[in-house]
């Protein structure tokens, strides 16, 4: 099987709580290679563009406000079946429903402040990676 990539975001709640280092350790222990990583703060326009697929959802405005409330860390993770594997490692959107030993169970607070984002398909992973990173920034 070939290595694939997915886009991860450590969200403002987890950065604020200083979980960044713990999340990196967890990811590396699970076998992900972090092939790119940067800390940044999204503007409203950027957050709206990133979550465009959710623009009709009732939680859209709150989600955008949350995602611009502080610094985030965007990461490109590489593993076999990276997208599906990272969805498993993150756990359910709602930390209360997430399995033990998942990032959202360990570091999430509620359905909005759930510590991490992960792409939901290979197609979206490609789009989301190029939203944050140029090819030059990815380790081959
Ligand atoms: P996931 O991040 O697990 O792929 P979604 O794509 O459905 O989940 O939602 C994107 C993000 O929007 C979630 O990670 C969470 O931060 C927020 N969110 C989702 N559902 C709700 C909700 N019912 N109320 C508030 N925020 C939500
Ligand atoms: Mg999603």
Coordinates of C-alpha atoms and ligand atoms in Angstrom, one line a residue:
X1 CA 0.0 0.0 0.0
X2 CA 1.2 3.5 -0.7
X3 CA 1.7 6.4 1.6
X4 CA -1.0 9.1 1.5
X5 CA -1.4 12.6 3.0
X6 CA -4.1 14.3 5.0
X7 CA -4.5 17.8 6.4
X8 CA -4.7 18.2 10.1
X9 CA -5.4 21.4 12.1
X10 CA -4.8 21.7 15.8
X11 CA -7.6 24.1 16.6
X12 CA -7.5 27.3 18.8
X13 CA -8.9 25.5 21.9
X14 CA -6.0 22.9 21.9
X15 CA -3.3 25.5 21.2
X16 CA -4.7 27.8 24.0
X17 CA -4.6 24.8 26.4
X18 CA -1.0 24.1 25.4
X19 CA -1.8 20.6 24.0
X20 CA 0.3 21.2 20.8
X21 CA 3.3 19.2 22.0
X22 CA 1.2 16.3 23.4
X23 CA -0.8 16.1 20.1
X24 CA 2.5 15.9 18.1
X25 CA 3.8 13.1 20.4
X26 CA 0.5 11.2 20.0
X27 CA 0.6 11.5 16.2
X28 CA 4.2 10.3 16.0
X29 CA 3.5 7.4 18.3
X30 CA 0.6 6.4 16.1
X31 CA 3.0 6.3 13.1
X32 CA 2.2 9.5 11.3
X33 CA 5.1 11.4 9.7
X34 CA 4.6 15.2 9.9
X35 CA 5.7 16.3 6.5
X36 CA 4.8 20.0 6.9
X37 CA 3.7 22.1 9.8
X38 CA 3.0 25.8 10.6
X39 CA 1.4 28.0 13.2
X40 CA -0.9 30.8 11.9
X41 CA -4.0 32.8 12.7
X42 CA -6.8 32.7 10.1
X43 CA -8.7 35.8 9.0
X44 CA -12.5 35.6 8.8
X45 CA -12.4 35.5 5.0
X46 CA -9.8 32.6 5.1
X47 CA -11.8 30.6 7.7
X48 CA -15.1 31.1 5.7
X49 CA -13.3 29.9 2.6
X50 CA -11.8 26.8 4.4
X51 CA -15.2 25.8 5.8
X52 CA -17.2 26.8 2.7
X53 CA -18.8 23.3 2.5
X54 CA -20.5 24.0 5.8
X55 CA -21.8 27.5 4.9
X56 CA -25.5 26.4 5.0
X57 CA -25.1 24.6 8.4
X58 CA -26.6 26.3 11.5
X59 CA -23.2 26.2 13.3
X60 CA -21.2 27.9 10.5
X61 CA -20.9 31.3 12.0
X62 CA -19.9 30.0 15.4
X63 CA -17.4 27.6 13.8
X64 CA -15.8 30.5 11.9
X65 CA -15.7 32.7 15.0
X66 CA -14.1 29.8 16.9
X67 CA -11.5 29.1 14.2
X68 CA -10.4 32.8 14.2
X69 CA -10.4 33.1 18.0
X70 CA -6.7 32.2 18.3
X71 CA -3.6 30.6 16.7
X72 CA -3.9 27.3 15.0
X73 CA -1.3 24.8 13.7
X74 CA -1.8 23.3 10.3
X75 CA -0.1 20.0 9.5
X76 CA 0.3 17.7 6.6
X77 CA 0.4 14.1 8.0
X78 CA 1.6 11.1 6.0
X79 CA 0.7 7.4 6.6
X80 CA -0.9 4.5 4.9
X81 CA -4.5 5.4 4.4
X82 CA -3.8 8.7 6.0
X83 CA -7.3 10.2 5.7
X84 CA -9.2 7.3 7.2
X85 CA -6.5 6.5 9.7
X86 CA -6.5 10.1 11.0
X87 CA -10.3 10.1 11.2
X88 CA -9.9 7.1 13.5
X89 CA -7.2 8.7 15.6
X90 CA -9.2 11.9 16.0
X91 CA -12.4 10.2 17.1
X92 CA -16.0 11.3 16.8
X93 CA -16.8 15.0 16.1
X94 CA -18.4 15.1 19.6
X95 CA -15.7 14.4 22.2
X96 CA -18.3 12.8 24.5
X97 CA -19.0 10.1 21.8
X98 CA -15.3 9.7 20.9
X99 CA -13.6 6.3 21.7
X100 CA -10.9 6.2 24.4
X101 CA -7.4 6.9 23.2
X102 CA -8.5 9.4 20.5
X103 CA -7.4 13.0 20.2
X104 CA -10.9 14.4 20.7
X105 CA -11.6 12.2 23.7
X106 CA -8.3 13.2 25.3
X107 CA -8.1 16.9 24.3
X108 CA -11.6 18.0 23.1
X109 CA -14.1 19.9 25.2
X110 CA -17.4 19.9 23.2
X111 CA -18.7 19.4 19.7
X112 CA -17.4 22.7 18.6
X113 CA -14.1 22.9 20.6
X114 CA -13.0 19.5 19.6
X115 CA -9.2 20.1 19.4
X116 CA -8.4 18.9 15.8
X117 CA -9.6 18.9 12.2
X118 CA -8.9 16.2 9.7
X119 CA -9.8 15.9 6.0
X120 CA -12.7 13.6 5.2
X121 CA -11.6 12.3 1.7
X122 CA -8.5 12.0 -0.4
X123 CA -10.0 14.6 -2.7
X124 CA -10.6 17.1 0.1
X125 CA -7.2 16.3 1.6
X126 CA -5.5 17.5 -1.6
X127 CA -7.6 20.7 -1.7
X128 CA -7.1 21.4 2.0
X129 CA -3.3 20.8 1.9
X130 CA -3.0 23.2 -1.0
X131 CA -5.1 25.8 1.0
X132 CA -2.3 25.9 3.6
X133 CA 0.9 24.7 1.9
X134 CA 2.8 25.0 -1.4
X135 CA 4.5 21.9 -2.8
X136 CA 7.9 23.5 -1.8
X137 CA 6.9 23.2 1.8
X138 CA 6.2 19.5 1.7
X139 CA 9.0 17.1 2.6
X140 CA 9.1 14.4 -0.1
Ligands
LIG1 P1 -15.6 16.8 11.6 O1 -14.6 17.9 12.0 O2 -15.6 15.6 12.5 O3 -15.3 16.4 10.1 P2 -17.9 18.3 10.6 O4 -17.1 18.4 9.3 O5 -19.3 17.8 10.5 O6 -17.1 17.4 11.6 O7 -17.9 19.7 11.2 C1 -16.8 20.6 11.1 C2 -16.6 21.3 12.5 O8 -17.7 22.1 12.8 C3 -16.5 20.3 13.7 O9 -15.2 19.7 13.8 C4 -16.8 21.2 14.9 O10 -15.8 22.0 15.2 C5 -18.0 22.0 14.2 N1 -19.3 21.4 14.5 C6 -19.8 20.3 13.9 N2 -21.1 20.0 14.3 C7 -21.4 21.0 15.2 C8 -22.5 21.3 16.0 N3 -23.6 20.6 15.9 N4 -22.4 22.4 16.8 C9 -21.3 23.2 16.8 N5 -20.2 23.0 16.1 C10 -20.2 21.9 15.3
LIG2 MG1 -15.4 17.5 8.4

